[in-house]
CSV table of C-alpha atoms in Angstrom, one decimal:
chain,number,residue,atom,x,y,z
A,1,UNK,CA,4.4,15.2,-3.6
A,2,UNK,CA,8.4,14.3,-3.5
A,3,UNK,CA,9.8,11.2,-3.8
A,4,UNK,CA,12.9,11.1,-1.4
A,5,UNK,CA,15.3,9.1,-3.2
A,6,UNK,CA,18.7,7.9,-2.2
A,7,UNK,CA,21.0,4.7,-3.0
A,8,UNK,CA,19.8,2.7,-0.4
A,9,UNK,CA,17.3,0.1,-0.4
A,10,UNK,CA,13.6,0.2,0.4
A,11,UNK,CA,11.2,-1.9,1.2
A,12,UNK,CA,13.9,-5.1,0.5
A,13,UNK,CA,13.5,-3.0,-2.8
A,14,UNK,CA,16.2,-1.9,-5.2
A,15,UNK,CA,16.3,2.0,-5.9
A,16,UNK,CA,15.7,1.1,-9.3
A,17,UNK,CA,12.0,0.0,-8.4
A,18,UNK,CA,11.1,2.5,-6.2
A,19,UNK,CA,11.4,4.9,-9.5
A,20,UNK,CA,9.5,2.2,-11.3
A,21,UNK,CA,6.6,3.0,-8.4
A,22,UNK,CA,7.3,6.6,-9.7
A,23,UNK,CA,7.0,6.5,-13.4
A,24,UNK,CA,4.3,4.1,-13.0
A,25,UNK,CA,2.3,6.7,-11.2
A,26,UNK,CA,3.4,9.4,-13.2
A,27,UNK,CA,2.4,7.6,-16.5
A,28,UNK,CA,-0.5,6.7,-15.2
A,29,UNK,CA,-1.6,11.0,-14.0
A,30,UNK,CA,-0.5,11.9,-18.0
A,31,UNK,CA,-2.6,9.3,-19.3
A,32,UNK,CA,-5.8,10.6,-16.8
A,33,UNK,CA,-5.3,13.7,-18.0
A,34,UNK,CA,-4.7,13.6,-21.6
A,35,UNK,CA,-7.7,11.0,-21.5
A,36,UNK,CA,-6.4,8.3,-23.1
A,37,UNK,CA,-4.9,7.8,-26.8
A,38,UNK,CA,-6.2,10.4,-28.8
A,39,UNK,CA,-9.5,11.3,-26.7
A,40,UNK,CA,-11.6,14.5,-25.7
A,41,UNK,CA,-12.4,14.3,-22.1
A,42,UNK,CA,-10.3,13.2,-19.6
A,43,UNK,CA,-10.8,9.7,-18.3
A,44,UNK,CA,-10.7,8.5,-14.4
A,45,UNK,CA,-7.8,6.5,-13.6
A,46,UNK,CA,-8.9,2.7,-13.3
A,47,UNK,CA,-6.7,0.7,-10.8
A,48,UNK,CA,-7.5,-1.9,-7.8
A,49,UNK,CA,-10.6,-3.9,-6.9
A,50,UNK,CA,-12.6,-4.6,-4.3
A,51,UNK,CA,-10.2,-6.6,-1.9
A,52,UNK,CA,-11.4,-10.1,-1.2
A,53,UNK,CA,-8.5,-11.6,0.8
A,54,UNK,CA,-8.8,-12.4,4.3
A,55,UNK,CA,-8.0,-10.2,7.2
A,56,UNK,CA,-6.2,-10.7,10.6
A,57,UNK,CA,-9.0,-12.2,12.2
A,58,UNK,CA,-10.1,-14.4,9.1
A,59,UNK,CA,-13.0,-11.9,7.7
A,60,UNK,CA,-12.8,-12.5,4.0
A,61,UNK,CA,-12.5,-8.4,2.8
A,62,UNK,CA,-12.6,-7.2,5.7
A,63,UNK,CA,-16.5,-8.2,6.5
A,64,UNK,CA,-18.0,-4.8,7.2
A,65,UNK,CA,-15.3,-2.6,8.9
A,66,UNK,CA,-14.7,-1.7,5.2
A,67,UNK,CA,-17.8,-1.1,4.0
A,68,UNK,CA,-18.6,2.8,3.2
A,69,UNK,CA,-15.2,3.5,4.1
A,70,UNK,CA,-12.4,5.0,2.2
A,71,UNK,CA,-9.1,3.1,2.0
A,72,UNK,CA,-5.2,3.9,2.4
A,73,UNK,CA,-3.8,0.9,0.6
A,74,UNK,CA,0.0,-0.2,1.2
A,75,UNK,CA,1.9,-3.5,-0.3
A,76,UNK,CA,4.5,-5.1,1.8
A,77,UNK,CA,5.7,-7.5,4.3
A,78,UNK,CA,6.3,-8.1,7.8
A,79,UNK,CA,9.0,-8.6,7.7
A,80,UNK,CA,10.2,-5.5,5.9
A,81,UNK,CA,13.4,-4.3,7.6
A,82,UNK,CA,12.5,-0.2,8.3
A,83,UNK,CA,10.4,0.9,5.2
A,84,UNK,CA,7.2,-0.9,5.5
A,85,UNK,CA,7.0,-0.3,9.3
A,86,UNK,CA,7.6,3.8,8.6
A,87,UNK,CA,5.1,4.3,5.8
A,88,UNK,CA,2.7,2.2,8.0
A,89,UNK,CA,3.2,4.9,10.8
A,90,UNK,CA,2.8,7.7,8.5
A,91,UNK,CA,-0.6,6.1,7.5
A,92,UNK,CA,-1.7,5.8,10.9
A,93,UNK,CA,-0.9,8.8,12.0
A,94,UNK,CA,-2.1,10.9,8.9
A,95,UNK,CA,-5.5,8.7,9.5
A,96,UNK,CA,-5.5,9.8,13.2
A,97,UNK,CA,-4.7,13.4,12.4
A,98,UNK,CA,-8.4,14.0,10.3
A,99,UNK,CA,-10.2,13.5,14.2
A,100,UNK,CA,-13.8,12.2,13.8
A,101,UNK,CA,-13.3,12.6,10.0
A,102,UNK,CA,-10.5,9.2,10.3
A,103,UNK,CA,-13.5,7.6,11.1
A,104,UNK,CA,-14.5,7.6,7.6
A,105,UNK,CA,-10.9,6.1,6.5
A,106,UNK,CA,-9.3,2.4,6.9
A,107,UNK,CA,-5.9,2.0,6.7
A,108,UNK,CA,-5.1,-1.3,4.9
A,109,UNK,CA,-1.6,-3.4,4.3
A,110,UNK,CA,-1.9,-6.6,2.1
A,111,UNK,CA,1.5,-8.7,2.0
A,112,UNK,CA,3.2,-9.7,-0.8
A,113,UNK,CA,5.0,-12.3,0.8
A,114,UNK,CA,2.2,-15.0,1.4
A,115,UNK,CA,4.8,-17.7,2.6
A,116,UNK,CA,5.6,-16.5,6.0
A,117,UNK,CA,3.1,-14.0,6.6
A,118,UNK,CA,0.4,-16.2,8.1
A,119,UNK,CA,-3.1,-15.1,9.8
A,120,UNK,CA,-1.7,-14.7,13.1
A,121,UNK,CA,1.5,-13.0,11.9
A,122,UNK,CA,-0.4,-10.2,10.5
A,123,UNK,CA,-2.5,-9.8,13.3
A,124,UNK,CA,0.6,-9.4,15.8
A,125,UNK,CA,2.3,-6.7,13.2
A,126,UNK,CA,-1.2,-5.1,12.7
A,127,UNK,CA,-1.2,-4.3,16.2
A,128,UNK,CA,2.1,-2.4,16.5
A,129,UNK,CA,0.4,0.1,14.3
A,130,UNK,CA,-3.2,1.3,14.1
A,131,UNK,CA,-6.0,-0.1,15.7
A,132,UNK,CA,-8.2,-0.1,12.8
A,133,UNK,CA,-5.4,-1.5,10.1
A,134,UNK,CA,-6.2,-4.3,8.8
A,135,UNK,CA,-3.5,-6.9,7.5
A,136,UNK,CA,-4.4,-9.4,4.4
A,137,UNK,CA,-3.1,-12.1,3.2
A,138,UNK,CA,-4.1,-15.1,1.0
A,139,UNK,CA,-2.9,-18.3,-1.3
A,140,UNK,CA,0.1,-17.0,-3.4
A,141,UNK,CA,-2.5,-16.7,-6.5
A,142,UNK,CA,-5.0,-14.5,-4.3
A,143,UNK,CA,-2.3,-12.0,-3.7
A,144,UNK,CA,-1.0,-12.3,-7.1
A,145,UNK,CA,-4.1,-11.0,-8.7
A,146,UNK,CA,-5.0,-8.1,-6.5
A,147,UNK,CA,-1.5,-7.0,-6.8
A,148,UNK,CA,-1.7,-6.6,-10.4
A,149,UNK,CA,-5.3,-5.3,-10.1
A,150,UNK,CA,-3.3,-2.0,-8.1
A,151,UNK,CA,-0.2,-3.1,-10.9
A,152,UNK,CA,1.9,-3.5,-7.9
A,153,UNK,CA,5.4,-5.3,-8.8
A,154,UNK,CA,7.1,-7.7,-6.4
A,155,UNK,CA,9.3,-10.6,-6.1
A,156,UNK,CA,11.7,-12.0,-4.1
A,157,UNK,CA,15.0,-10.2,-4.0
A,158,UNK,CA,18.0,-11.5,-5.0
A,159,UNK,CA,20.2,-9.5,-2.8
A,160,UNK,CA,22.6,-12.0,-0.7
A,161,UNK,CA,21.4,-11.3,3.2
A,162,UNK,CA,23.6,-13.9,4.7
A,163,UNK,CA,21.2,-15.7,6.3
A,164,UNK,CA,18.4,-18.7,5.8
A,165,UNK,CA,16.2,-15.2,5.2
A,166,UNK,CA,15.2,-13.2,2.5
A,167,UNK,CA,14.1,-9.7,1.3
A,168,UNK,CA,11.3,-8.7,-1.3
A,169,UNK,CA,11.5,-6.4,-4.6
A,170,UNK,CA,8.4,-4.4,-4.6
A,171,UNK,CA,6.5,-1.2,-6.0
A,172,UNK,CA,6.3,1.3,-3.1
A,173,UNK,CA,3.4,3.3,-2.9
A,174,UNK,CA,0.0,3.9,-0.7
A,175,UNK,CA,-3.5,4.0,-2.8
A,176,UNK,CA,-6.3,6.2,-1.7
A,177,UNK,CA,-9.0,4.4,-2.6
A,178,UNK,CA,-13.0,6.1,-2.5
A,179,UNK,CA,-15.6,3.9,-0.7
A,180,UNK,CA,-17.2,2.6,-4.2
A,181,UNK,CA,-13.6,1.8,-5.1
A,182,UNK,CA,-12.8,4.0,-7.2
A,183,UNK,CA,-9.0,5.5,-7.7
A,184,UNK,CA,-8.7,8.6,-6.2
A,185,UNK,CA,-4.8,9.7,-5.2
A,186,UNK,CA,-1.6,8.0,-4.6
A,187,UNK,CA,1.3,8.9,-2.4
A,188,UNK,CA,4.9,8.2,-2.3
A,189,UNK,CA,7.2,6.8,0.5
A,190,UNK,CA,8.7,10.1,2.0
A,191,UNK,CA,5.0,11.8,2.0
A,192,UNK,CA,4.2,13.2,5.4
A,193,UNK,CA,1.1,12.2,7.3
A,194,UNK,CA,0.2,16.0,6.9
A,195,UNK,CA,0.6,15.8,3.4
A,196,UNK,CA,-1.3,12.6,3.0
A,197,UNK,CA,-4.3,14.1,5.6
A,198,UNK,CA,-4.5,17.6,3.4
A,199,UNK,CA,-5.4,15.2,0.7
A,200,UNK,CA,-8.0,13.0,2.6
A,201,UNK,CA,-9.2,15.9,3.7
A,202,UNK,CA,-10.6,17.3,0.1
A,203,UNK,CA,-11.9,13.8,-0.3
A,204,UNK,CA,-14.2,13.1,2.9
């Protein structure tokens, strides 16, 4: 999978995090595969955790439209000027391109900017996309912790906008998580929704 890089920014992101997001990822396949310091077998990746923020409509992890279900994970913010909003289409879509088999998949965005992305803001952007996304959010310290459970970076950018508004820094990527939530692939901004389908598909 290719990471289509150029010098502008993403996500409110610098370039130069969006190739953290890749070595991250990268470091993170070696170490799978070699299994770890000076081990024989490889080793499963170990990232995420069962997400316990609440959703658009207030469920605490979803209630059960998660439950059995595998997961296309995404970090941003609604406010995201053209990033978020495109790898939130190419989720959807990829989701919608498996048929009856995207039954067996939720797509899932949890913001990392907590301060104005309220309950009912989610639920508005949620609905501009997929009708089975769900949107999280959650205290400051809630979303802290399950972004560094998926070792997401963010922070607020310090990028001059011109305005009373701001942007956020933050690791671009989309998890696919298994329904006992385990690891299982990760995808870049830039991958297609037939690319990230091909892989659901071996999965399902």
């Amino acid at each position: 999978m290719t990471d289509p890089l150029d010098q502008r920014p993403f996500w409110g992101a610098t370039p130069l995090f969006v190739l953290m997001a890749v070595a991250v990822a990268v470091v993170l396949t070696v170490w799978a595969l070699l299994g770890g310091a000076g081990q024989q077998k490889p080793q499963p990746v170990v990232l995420g955790s069962p997400i316990t923020l609440a959703d658009q409509y207030g469920r605490r992890g979803g209630g059960d439209a998660m439950a059995g279900k595998f997961l296309l994970v995404t970090f941003g913010y609604t406010f995201c000027p053209d990033v978020c909003p495109t790898i939130l289409r190419d989720m959807s879509a990829a989701v919608d391109l498996l048929g009856d088999e995207g039954e067996k998949v939720v797509p899932v965005f949890i913001t990392i900017d907590p301060e104005r992305d309220t309950q009912e803001r989610m639920k508005d952007y949620a609905a501009h996309f997929h009708p089975r996304l769900l949107a999280f959010t959650g205290a400051p310290e809630e979303i802290a912790a399950t972004a560094g459970d998926f070792r997401i970076y963010y922070a607020r950018s310090q990028v001059e906008t011109g305005m009373d508004d701001y942007l956020m820094d933050h690791t671009a990527l989309v998890f696919l998580m298994a329904p006992d939530g385990s690891y299982i692939a990760n995808f870049f901004y830039g991958t297609t929704p037939e690319n990230m389908m091909m892989v659901m598909e071996q999965h399902l």
